[in-house]
Amino acid sequence: MNKRKSILEAGRNSNQNKNSDDTNIRIVIEIIKRYLAIYDIDKDTMHSQVFEMLYLSEKFYTYKDICNTLYISKNTLVRYIGRYNNLAINILNKIDKRST
């Protein structure tokens, strides 16, 4: 079984563990969530639904569940995940630059 390894997945785990104090990841997740909601309205896509199922839902969805529910291929889902992680890295870099 493949384990998900990414910055956003770490954020998902920290959100489930309420004792964690990883505020930067939580901020990044909130920024991406709002950005994708606006992007969906503008481009008529469903990125916010994909993001919600991957990182915000209390229920853990497998990639197969997400693909079947949203009618996307696994390759598309993997591409989206890569984009979300790149976006998270860029946002974290900007946050780090501002705080120094």
PDB file of N, CA and C in Angstrom:
ATOM      1  N   MET A   1       0.837  -1.185   0.000  1.00  0.00           N
ATOM      2  CA  MET A   1       0.000   0.000   0.000  1.00  0.00           C
ATOM      3  C   MET A   1       0.878   1.243   0.000  1.00  0.00           C
ATOM      4  N   ASN A   2       0.584   2.160  -0.908  1.00  0.00           N
ATOM      5  CA  ASN A   2       1.344   3.396  -0.983  1.00  0.00           C
ATOM      6  C   ASN A   2       0.861   4.363   0.075  1.00  0.00           C
ATOM      7  N   LYS A   3       1.797   4.947   0.793  1.00  0.00           N
ATOM      8  CA  LYS A   3       1.441   5.975   1.761  1.00  0.00           C
ATOM      9  C   LYS A   3       1.599   7.324   1.089  1.00  0.00           C
ATOM     10  N   ARG A   4       0.668   8.193   1.366  1.00  0.00           N
ATOM     11  CA  ARG A   4       0.722   9.539   0.807  1.00  0.00           C
ATOM     12  C   ARG A   4       1.770  10.337   1.567  1.00  0.00           C
ATOM     13  N   LYS A   5       2.689  10.926   0.819  1.00  0.00           N
ATOM     14  CA  LYS A   5       3.730  11.724   1.451  1.00  0.00           C
ATOM     15  C   LYS A   5       3.774  13.084   0.758  1.00  0.00           C
ATOM     16  N   SER A   6       3.365  14.093   1.464  1.00  0.00           N
ATOM     17  CA  SER A   6       3.417  15.440   0.917  1.00  0.00           C
ATOM     18  C   SER A   6       3.241  16.437   2.050  1.00  0.00           C
ATOM     19  N   ILE A   7       3.484  17.678   1.733  1.00  0.00           N
ATOM     20  CA  ILE A   7       3.296  18.749   2.710  1.00  0.00           C
ATOM     21  C   ILE A   7       1.825  18.828   3.107  1.00  0.00           C
ATOM     22  N   LEU A   8       0.952  18.743   2.125  1.00  0.00           N
ATOM     23  CA  LEU A   8      -0.477  18.849   2.405  1.00  0.00           C
ATOM     24  C   LEU A   8      -0.990  17.661   3.195  1.00  0.00           C
ATOM     25  N   GLU A   9      -0.436  16.496   2.944  1.00  0.00           N
ATOM     26  CA  GLU A   9      -0.848  15.316   3.716  1.00  0.00           C
ATOM     27  C   GLU A   9      -0.425  15.481   5.173  1.00  0.00           C
ATOM     28  N   ALA A  10       0.740  16.093   5.387  1.00  0.00           N
ATOM     29  CA  ALA A  10       1.155  16.391   6.758  1.00  0.00           C
ATOM     30  C   ALA A  10       0.174  17.354   7.415  1.00  0.00           C
ATOM     31  N   GLY A  11      -0.332  18.293   6.631  1.00  0.00           N
ATOM     32  CA  GLY A  11      -1.340  19.221   7.139  1.00  0.00           C
ATOM     33  C   GLY A  11      -2.631  18.521   7.472  1.00  0.00           C
ATOM     34  N   ARG A  12      -3.012  17.561   6.647  1.00  0.00           N
ATOM     35  CA  ARG A  12      -4.217  16.769   6.936  1.00  0.00           C
ATOM     36  C   ARG A  12      -4.055  16.039   8.257  1.00  0.00           C
ATOM     37  N   ASN A  13      -2.899  15.458   8.463  1.00  0.00           N
ATOM     38  CA  ASN A  13      -2.645  14.731   9.706  1.00  0.00           C
ATOM     39  C   ASN A  13      -2.605  15.672  10.903  1.00  0.00           C
ATOM     40  N   SER A  14      -2.066  16.872  10.732  1.00  0.00           N
ATOM     41  CA  SER A  14      -2.023  17.813  11.851  1.00  0.00           C
ATOM     42  C   SER A  14      -3.409  18.352  12.163  1.00  0.00           C
ATOM     43  N   ASN A  15      -4.273  18.455  11.151  1.00  0.00           N
ATOM     44  CA  ASN A  15      -5.647  18.900  11.404  1.00  0.00           C
ATOM     45  C   ASN A  15      -6.430  17.846  12.179  1.00  0.00           C
ATOM     46  N   GLN A  16      -6.139  16.589  11.926  1.00  0.00           N
ATOM     47  CA  GLN A  16      -6.820  15.529  12.655  1.00  0.00           C
ATOM     48  C   GLN A  16      -6.284  15.410  14.074  1.00  0.00           C
ATOM     49  N   ASN A  17      -5.021  15.765  14.251  1.00  0.00           N
ATOM     50  CA  ASN A  17      -4.414  15.742  15.573  1.00  0.00           C
ATOM     51  C   ASN A  17      -4.467  17.165  16.125  1.00  0.00           C
ATOM     52  N   LYS A  18      -5.468  17.453  16.925  1.00  0.00           N
ATOM     53  CA  LYS A  18      -5.719  18.823  17.391  1.00  0.00           C
ATOM     54  C   LYS A  18      -4.607  19.360  18.294  1.00  0.00           C
ATOM     55  N   ASN A  19      -3.726  18.513  18.805  1.00  0.00           N
ATOM     56  CA  ASN A  19      -2.631  18.969  19.653  1.00  0.00           C
ATOM     57  C   ASN A  19      -1.481  19.565  18.852  1.00  0.00           C
ATOM     58  N   SER A  20      -1.459  19.301  17.556  1.00  0.00           N
ATOM     59  CA  SER A  20      -0.376  19.797  16.717  1.00  0.00           C
ATOM     60  C   SER A  20      -0.467  21.320  16.590  1.00  0.00           C
ATOM     61  N   ASP A  21       0.689  21.954  16.483  1.00  0.00           N
ATOM     62  CA  ASP A  21       0.719  23.420  16.424  1.00  0.00           C
ATOM     63  C   ASP A  21       1.360  23.890  15.120  1.00  0.00           C
ATOM     64  N   ASP A  22       1.090  23.219  14.034  1.00  0.00           N
ATOM     65  CA  ASP A  22       1.700  23.550  12.755  1.00  0.00           C
ATOM     66  C   ASP A  22       0.842  24.571  12.009  1.00  0.00           C
ATOM     67  N   THR A  23       0.941  25.817  12.430  1.00  0.00           N
ATOM     68  CA  THR A  23       0.043  26.849  11.912  1.00  0.00           C
ATOM     69  C   THR A  23       0.327  27.205  10.454  1.00  0.00           C
ATOM     70  N   ASN A  24       1.582  27.164  10.023  1.00  0.00           N
ATOM     71  CA  ASN A  24       1.882  27.512   8.632  1.00  0.00           C
ATOM     72  C   ASN A  24       1.180  26.577   7.658  1.00  0.00           C
ATOM     73  N   ILE A  25       1.178  25.294   7.942  1.00  0.00           N
ATOM     74  CA  ILE A  25       0.513  24.331   7.061  1.00  0.00           C
ATOM     75  C   ILE A  25      -0.991  24.595   7.049  1.00  0.00           C
ATOM     76  N   ARG A  26      -1.552  24.889   8.202  1.00  0.00           N
ATOM     77  CA  ARG A  26      -2.990  25.190   8.259  1.00  0.00           C
ATOM     78  C   ARG A  26      -3.327  26.447   7.468  1.00  0.00           C
ATOM     79  N   ILE A  27      -2.459  27.437   7.537  1.00  0.00           N
ATOM     80  CA  ILE A  27      -2.657  28.666   6.762  1.00  0.00           C
ATOM     81  C   ILE A  27      -2.592  28.357   5.275  1.00  0.00           C
ATOM     82  N   VAL A  28      -1.622  27.561   4.872  1.00  0.00           N
ATOM     83  CA  VAL A  28      -1.469  27.191   3.461  1.00  0.00           C
ATOM     84  C   VAL A  28      -2.709  26.453   2.966  1.00  0.00           C
ATOM     85  N   ILE A  29      -3.206  25.525   3.748  1.00  0.00           N
ATOM     86  CA  ILE A  29      -4.400  24.777   3.356  1.00  0.00           C
ATOM     87  C   ILE A  29      -5.590  25.714   3.193  1.00  0.00           C
ATOM     88  N   GLU A  30      -5.734  26.657   4.093  1.00  0.00           N
ATOM     89  CA  GLU A  30      -6.846  27.615   3.997  1.00  0.00           C
ATOM     90  C   GLU A  30      -6.704  28.505   2.759  1.00  0.00           C
ATOM     91  N   ILE A  31      -5.497  28.950   2.463  1.00  0.00           N
ATOM     92  CA  ILE A  31      -5.255  29.783   1.272  1.00  0.00           C
ATOM     93  C   ILE A  31      -5.593  28.996   0.009  1.00  0.00           C
ATOM     94  N   ILE A  32      -5.115  27.760  -0.068  1.00  0.00           N
ATOM     95  CA  ILE A  32      -5.376  26.944  -1.256  1.00  0.00           C
ATOM     96  C   ILE A  32      -6.868  26.666  -1.393  1.00  0.00           C
ATOM     97  N   LYS A  33      -7.525  26.376  -0.290  1.00  0.00           N
ATOM     98  CA  LYS A  33      -8.966  26.106  -0.320  1.00  0.00           C
ATOM     99  C   LYS A  33      -9.727  27.292  -0.912  1.00  0.00           C
ATOM    100  N   ARG A  34      -9.407  28.493  -0.471  1.00  0.00           N
ATOM    101  CA  ARG A  34     -10.086  29.694  -0.976  1.00  0.00           C
ATOM    102  C   ARG A  34      -9.718  29.975  -2.430  1.00  0.00           C
ATOM    103  N   TYR A  35      -8.444  29.794  -2.757  1.00  0.00           N
ATOM    104  CA  TYR A  35      -7.990  29.999  -4.136  1.00  0.00           C
ATOM    105  C   TYR A  35      -8.722  29.060  -5.092  1.00  0.00           C
ATOM    106  N   LEU A  36      -8.820  27.778  -4.723  1.00  0.00           N
ATOM    107  CA  LEU A  36      -9.462  26.796  -5.605  1.00  0.00           C
ATOM    108  C   LEU A  36     -10.962  27.057  -5.750  1.00  0.00           C
ATOM    109  N   ALA A  37     -11.596  27.553  -4.708  1.00  0.00           N
ATOM    110  CA  ALA A  37     -13.018  27.889  -4.806  1.00  0.00           C
ATOM    111  C   ALA A  37     -13.229  28.995  -5.840  1.00  0.00           C
ATOM    112  N   ILE A  38     -12.381  30.000  -5.820  1.00  0.00           N
ATOM    113  CA  ILE A  38     -12.464  31.096  -6.795  1.00  0.00           C
ATOM    114  C   ILE A  38     -12.112  30.580  -8.194  1.00  0.00           C
ATOM    115  N   TYR A  39     -11.070  29.760  -8.276  1.00  0.00           N
ATOM    116  CA  TYR A  39     -10.645  29.200  -9.558  1.00  0.00           C
ATOM    117  C   TYR A  39     -11.766  28.373 -10.187  1.00  0.00           C
ATOM    118  N   ASP A  40     -12.458  27.577  -9.378  1.00  0.00           N
ATOM    119  CA  ASP A  40     -13.561  26.757  -9.874  1.00  0.00           C
ATOM    120  C   ASP A  40     -14.674  27.608 -10.467  1.00  0.00           C
ATOM    121  N   ILE A  41     -14.996  28.695  -9.805  1.00  0.00           N
ATOM    122  CA  ILE A  41     -16.039  29.589 -10.308  1.00  0.00           C
ATOM    123  C   ILE A  41     -15.608  30.206 -11.636  1.00  0.00           C
ATOM    124  N   ASP A  42     -14.362  30.622 -11.704  1.00  0.00           N
ATOM    125  CA  ASP A  42     -13.849  31.290 -12.892  1.00  0.00           C
ATOM    126  C   ASP A  42     -13.694  30.339 -14.074  1.00  0.00           C
ATOM    127  N   LYS A  43     -13.175  29.144 -13.838  1.00  0.00           N
ATOM    128  CA  LYS A  43     -12.836  28.212 -14.923  1.00  0.00           C
ATOM    129  C   LYS A  43     -13.808  27.044 -15.063  1.00  0.00           C
ATOM    130  N   ASP A  44     -14.825  26.978 -14.217  1.00  0.00           N
ATOM    131  CA  ASP A  44     -15.814  25.892 -14.239  1.00  0.00           C
ATOM    132  C   ASP A  44     -15.131  24.524 -14.083  1.00  0.00           C
ATOM    133  N   THR A  45     -14.318  24.406 -13.044  1.00  0.00           N
ATOM    134  CA  THR A  45     -13.633  23.155 -12.732  1.00  0.00           C
ATOM    135  C   THR A  45     -14.121  22.637 -11.384  1.00  0.00           C
ATOM    136  N   MET A  46     -13.532  21.551 -10.924  1.00  0.00           N
ATOM    137  CA  MET A  46     -13.931  20.995  -9.627  1.00  0.00           C
ATOM    138  C   MET A  46     -12.731  20.724  -8.725  1.00  0.00           C
ATOM    139  N   HIS A  47     -11.726  21.576  -8.817  1.00  0.00           N
ATOM    140  CA  HIS A  47     -10.536  21.409  -7.989  1.00  0.00           C
ATOM    141  C   HIS A  47     -10.852  21.489  -6.496  1.00  0.00           C
ATOM    142  N   SER A  48     -11.766  22.352  -6.118  1.00  0.00           N
ATOM    143  CA  SER A  48     -12.077  22.479  -4.687  1.00  0.00           C
ATOM    144  C   SER A  48     -12.685  21.187  -4.139  1.00  0.00           C
ATOM    145  N   GLN A  49     -13.469  20.465  -4.955  1.00  0.00           N
ATOM    146  CA  GLN A  49     -14.019  19.185  -4.516  1.00  0.00           C
ATOM    147  C   GLN A  49     -12.915  18.143  -4.353  1.00  0.00           C
ATOM    148  N   VAL A  50     -11.993  18.121  -5.297  1.00  0.00           N
ATOM    149  CA  VAL A  50     -10.866  17.181  -5.211  1.00  0.00           C
ATOM    150  C   VAL A  50     -10.050  17.487  -3.959  1.00  0.00           C
ATOM    151  N   PHE A  51      -9.730  18.759  -3.761  1.00  0.00           N
ATOM    152  CA  PHE A  51      -8.936  19.174  -2.609  1.00  0.00           C
ATOM    153  C   PHE A  51      -9.645  18.828  -1.305  1.00  0.00           C
ATOM    154  N   GLU A  52     -10.944  19.069  -1.270  1.00  0.00           N
ATOM    155  CA  GLU A  52     -11.749  18.754  -0.079  1.00  0.00           C
ATOM    156  C   GLU A  52     -11.665  17.264   0.255  1.00  0.00           C
ATOM    157  N   MET A  53     -11.844  16.424  -0.754  1.00  0.00           N
ATOM    158  CA  MET A  53     -11.814  14.981  -0.507  1.00  0.00           C
ATOM    159  C   MET A  53     -10.427  14.501  -0.103  1.00  0.00           C
ATOM    160  N   LEU A  54      -9.401  15.124  -0.662  1.00  0.00           N
ATOM    161  CA  LEU A  54      -8.033  14.708  -0.342  1.00  0.00           C
ATOM    162  C   LEU A  54      -7.576  15.153   1.046  1.00  0.00           C
ATOM    163  N   TYR A  55      -7.822  16.409   1.382  1.00  0.00           N
ATOM    164  CA  TYR A  55      -7.163  16.988   2.548  1.00  0.00           C
ATOM    165  C   TYR A  55      -8.074  17.540   3.638  1.00  0.00           C
ATOM    166  N   LEU A  56      -9.339  17.791   3.348  1.00  0.00           N
ATOM    167  CA  LEU A  56     -10.184  18.452   4.330  1.00  0.00           C
ATOM    168  C   LEU A  56     -11.263  17.558   4.934  1.00  0.00           C
ATOM    169  N   SER A  57     -11.587  16.507   4.262  1.00  0.00           N
ATOM    170  CA  SER A  57     -12.641  15.621   4.728  1.00  0.00           C
ATOM    171  C   SER A  57     -12.187  14.815   5.944  1.00  0.00           C
ATOM    172  N   GLU A  58     -13.106  14.620   6.867  1.00  0.00           N
ATOM    173  CA  GLU A  58     -12.787  13.788   8.023  1.00  0.00           C
ATOM    174  C   GLU A  58     -12.677  12.325   7.631  1.00  0.00           C
ATOM    175  N   LYS A  59     -13.421  11.944   6.601  1.00  0.00           N
ATOM    176  CA  LYS A  59     -13.334  10.577   6.097  1.00  0.00           C
ATOM    177  C   LYS A  59     -12.128  10.469   5.179  1.00  0.00           C
ATOM    178  N   PHE A  60     -11.403   9.362   5.275  1.00  0.00           N
ATOM    179  CA  PHE A  60     -10.247   9.137   4.414  1.00  0.00           C
ATOM    180  C   PHE A  60     -10.717   8.468   3.129  1.00  0.00           C
ATOM    181  N   TYR A  61     -10.548   9.150   2.003  1.00  0.00           N
ATOM    182  CA  TYR A  61     -10.918   8.603   0.706  1.00  0.00           C
ATOM    183  C   TYR A  61      -9.681   8.063   0.002  1.00  0.00           C
ATOM    184  N   THR A  62      -9.815   6.903  -0.603  1.00  0.00           N
ATOM    185  CA  THR A  62      -8.725   6.382  -1.427  1.00  0.00           C
ATOM    186  C   THR A  62      -8.750   7.118  -2.762  1.00  0.00           C
ATOM    187  N   TYR A  63      -7.662   7.009  -3.493  1.00  0.00           N
ATOM    188  CA  TYR A  63      -7.620   7.630  -4.810  1.00  0.00           C
ATOM    189  C   TYR A  63      -8.722   7.057  -5.697  1.00  0.00           C
ATOM    190  N   LYS A  64      -8.966   5.775  -5.578  1.00  0.00           N
ATOM    191  CA  LYS A  64     -10.011   5.129  -6.374  1.00  0.00           C
ATOM    192  C   LYS A  64     -11.385   5.715  -6.037  1.00  0.00           C
ATOM    193  N   ASP A  65     -11.651   5.934  -4.748  1.00  0.00           N
ATOM    194  CA  ASP A  65     -12.918   6.545  -4.333  1.00  0.00           C
ATOM    195  C   ASP A  65     -13.084   7.934  -4.942  1.00  0.00           C
ATOM    196  N   ILE A  66     -12.026   8.716  -4.894  1.00  0.00           N
ATOM    197  CA  ILE A  66     -12.076  10.080  -5.416  1.00  0.00           C
ATOM    198  C   ILE A  66     -12.310  10.065  -6.922  1.00  0.00           C
ATOM    199  N   CYS A  67     -11.583   9.213  -7.614  1.00  0.00           N
ATOM    200  CA  CYS A  67     -11.731   9.113  -9.068  1.00  0.00           C
ATOM    201  C   CYS A  67     -13.145   8.686  -9.460  1.00  0.00           C
ATOM    202  N   ASN A  68     -13.677   7.705  -8.766  1.00  0.00           N
ATOM    203  CA  ASN A  68     -15.024   7.222  -9.076  1.00  0.00           C
ATOM    204  C   ASN A  68     -16.094   8.250  -8.736  1.00  0.00           C
ATOM    205  N   THR A  69     -15.921   8.952  -7.635  1.00  0.00           N
ATOM    206  CA  THR A  69     -16.913   9.940  -7.220  1.00  0.00           C
ATOM    207  C   THR A  69     -16.935  11.152  -8.147  1.00  0.00           C
ATOM    208  N   LEU A  70     -15.756  11.612  -8.545  1.00  0.00           N
ATOM    209  CA  LEU A  70     -15.657  12.841  -9.328  1.00  0.00           C
ATOM    210  C   LEU A  70     -15.472  12.600 -10.824  1.00  0.00           C
ATOM    211  N   TYR A  71     -15.452  11.335 -11.235  1.00  0.00           N
ATOM    212  CA  TYR A  71     -15.328  10.964 -12.644  1.00  0.00           C
ATOM    213  C   TYR A  71     -14.069  11.537 -13.292  1.00  0.00           C
ATOM    214  N   ILE A  72     -12.944  11.311 -12.625  1.00  0.00           N
ATOM    215  CA  ILE A  72     -11.654  11.693 -13.187  1.00  0.00           C
ATOM    216  C   ILE A  72     -10.756  10.463 -13.184  1.00  0.00           C
ATOM    217  N   SER A  73      -9.737  10.477 -14.032  1.00  0.00           N
ATOM    218  CA  SER A  73      -8.819   9.338 -14.089  1.00  0.00           C
ATOM    219  C   SER A  73      -7.782   9.449 -12.978  1.00  0.00           C
ATOM    220  N   LYS A  74      -7.128   8.344 -12.696  1.00  0.00           N
ATOM    221  CA  LYS A  74      -6.095   8.355 -11.659  1.00  0.00           C
ATOM    222  C   LYS A  74      -4.932   9.246 -12.086  1.00  0.00           C
ATOM    223  N   ASN A  75      -4.595   9.232 -13.376  1.00  0.00           N
ATOM    224  CA  ASN A  75      -3.512  10.098 -13.858  1.00  0.00           C
ATOM    225  C   ASN A  75      -3.839  11.571 -13.642  1.00  0.00           C
ATOM    226  N   THR A  76      -5.094  11.931 -13.873  1.00  0.00           N
ATOM    227  CA  THR A  76      -5.518  13.315 -13.638  1.00  0.00           C
ATOM    228  C   THR A  76      -5.413  13.659 -12.163  1.00  0.00           C
ATOM    229  N   LEU A  77      -5.853  12.749 -11.310  1.00  0.00           N
ATOM    230  CA  LEU A  77      -5.782  12.981  -9.867  1.00  0.00           C
ATOM    231  C   LEU A  77      -4.336  13.158  -9.411  1.00  0.00           C
ATOM    232  N   VAL A  78      -3.448  12.311  -9.904  1.00  0.00           N
ATOM    233  CA  VAL A  78      -2.036  12.417  -9.532  1.00  0.00           C
ATOM    234  C   VAL A  78      -1.460  13.748 -10.005  1.00  0.00           C
ATOM    235  N   ARG A  79      -1.850  14.183 -11.189  1.00  0.00           N
ATOM    236  CA  ARG A  79      -1.394  15.481 -11.703  1.00  0.00           C
ATOM    237  C   ARG A  79      -1.909  16.626 -10.819  1.00  0.00           C
ATOM    238  N   TYR A  80      -3.174  16.562 -10.421  1.00  0.00           N
ATOM    239  CA  TYR A  80      -3.733  17.577  -9.528  1.00  0.00           C
ATOM    240  C   TYR A  80      -2.989  17.614  -8.201  1.00  0.00           C
ATOM    241  N   ILE A  81      -2.713  16.451  -7.629  1.00  0.00           N
ATOM    242  CA  ILE A  81      -2.004  16.379  -6.344  1.00  0.00           C
ATOM    243  C   ILE A  81      -0.639  17.040  -6.460  1.00  0.00           C
ATOM    244  N   GLY A  82       0.058  16.781  -7.561  1.00  0.00           N
ATOM    245  CA  GLY A  82       1.359  17.424  -7.790  1.00  0.00           C
ATOM    246  C   GLY A  82       1.236  18.937  -7.853  1.00  0.00           C
ATOM    247  N   ARG A  83       0.194  19.409  -8.519  1.00  0.00           N
ATOM    248  CA  ARG A  83      -0.025  20.857  -8.615  1.00  0.00           C
ATOM    249  C   ARG A  83      -0.345  21.464  -7.257  1.00  0.00           C
ATOM    250  N   TYR A  84      -1.188  20.776  -6.489  1.00  0.00           N
ATOM    251  CA  TYR A  84      -1.526  21.286  -5.158  1.00  0.00           C
ATOM    252  C   TYR A  84      -0.287  21.351  -4.273  1.00  0.00           C
ATOM    253  N   ASN A  85       0.560  20.345  -4.348  1.00  0.00           N
ATOM    254  CA  ASN A  85       1.776  20.343  -3.531  1.00  0.00           C
ATOM    255  C   ASN A  85       2.754  21.424  -3.968  1.00  0.00           C
ATOM    256  N   ASN A  86       2.891  21.635  -5.275  1.00  0.00           N
ATOM    257  CA  ASN A  86       3.748  22.729  -5.753  1.00  0.00           C
ATOM    258  C   ASN A  86       3.224  24.080  -5.296  1.00  0.00           C
ATOM    259  N   LEU A  87       1.910  24.238  -5.347  1.00  0.00           N
ATOM    260  CA  LEU A  87       1.300  25.479  -4.861  1.00  0.00           C
ATOM    261  C   LEU A  87       1.566  25.665  -3.371  1.00  0.00           C
ATOM    262  N   ALA A  88       1.450  24.591  -2.604  1.00  0.00           N
ATOM    263  CA  ALA A  88       1.711  24.660  -1.157  1.00  0.00           C
ATOM    264  C   ALA A  88       3.161  25.055  -0.882  1.00  0.00           C
ATOM    265  N   ILE A  89       4.084  24.489  -1.625  1.00  0.00           N
ATOM    266  CA  ILE A  89       5.508  24.814  -1.441  1.00  0.00           C
ATOM    267  C   ILE A  89       5.749  26.288  -1.752  1.00  0.00           C
ATOM    268  N   ASN A  90       5.165  26.787  -2.844  1.00  0.00           N
ATOM    269  CA  ASN A  90       5.344  28.200  -3.207  1.00  0.00           C
ATOM    270  C   ASN A  90       4.763  29.129  -2.145  1.00  0.00           C
ATOM    271  N   ILE A  91       3.603  28.785  -1.621  1.00  0.00           N
ATOM    272  CA  ILE A  91       2.988  29.618  -0.581  1.00  0.00           C
ATOM    273  C   ILE A  91       3.834  29.587   0.688  1.00  0.00           C
ATOM    274  N   LEU A  92       4.310  28.408   1.081  1.00  0.00           N
ATOM    275  CA  LEU A  92       5.174  28.309   2.267  1.00  0.00           C
ATOM    276  C   LEU A  92       6.442  29.134   2.108  1.00  0.00           C
ATOM    277  N   ASN A  93       7.029  29.113   0.916  1.00  0.00           N
ATOM    278  CA  ASN A  93       8.229  29.914   0.671  1.00  0.00           C
ATOM    279  C   ASN A  93       7.937  31.403   0.830  1.00  0.00           C
ATOM    280  N   LYS A  94       6.783  31.844   0.350  1.00  0.00           N
ATOM    281  CA  LYS A  94       6.418  33.263   0.502  1.00  0.00           C
ATOM    282  C   LYS A  94       6.163  33.626   1.957  1.00  0.00           C
ATOM    283  N   ILE A  95       5.542  32.712   2.693  1.00  0.00           N
ATOM    284  CA  ILE A  95       5.310  32.953   4.126  1.00  0.00           C
ATOM    285  C   ILE A  95       6.650  33.050   4.853  1.00  0.00           C
ATOM    286  N   ASP A  96       7.571  32.141   4.528  1.00  0.00           N
ATOM    287  CA  ASP A  96       8.879  32.154   5.189  1.00  0.00           C
ATOM    288  C   ASP A  96       9.655  33.429   4.870  1.00  0.00           C
ATOM    289  N   LYS A  97       9.567  33.911   3.639  1.00  0.00           N
ATOM    290  CA  LYS A  97      10.266  35.138   3.260  1.00  0.00           C
ATOM    291  C   LYS A  97       9.711  36.348   4.023  1.00  0.00           C
ATOM    292  N   ARG A  98       8.405  36.374   4.203  1.00  0.00           N
ATOM    293  CA  ARG A  98       7.789  37.494   4.918  1.00  0.00           C
ATOM    294  C   ARG A  98       8.132  37.492   6.407  1.00  0.00           C
ATOM    295  N   SER A  99       8.298  36.301   6.968  1.00  0.00           N
ATOM    296  CA  SER A  99       8.536  36.224   8.418  1.00  0.00           C
ATOM    297  C   SER A  99       9.994  36.477   8.780  1.00  0.00           C
ATOM    298  N   THR A 100      10.886  36.520   7.779  1.00  0.00           N
ATOM    299  CA  THR A 100      12.298  36.787   8.087  1.00  0.00           C
ATOM    300  C   THR A 100      12.665  38.223   7.849  1.00  0.00           C
TER     301      THR A 100
END
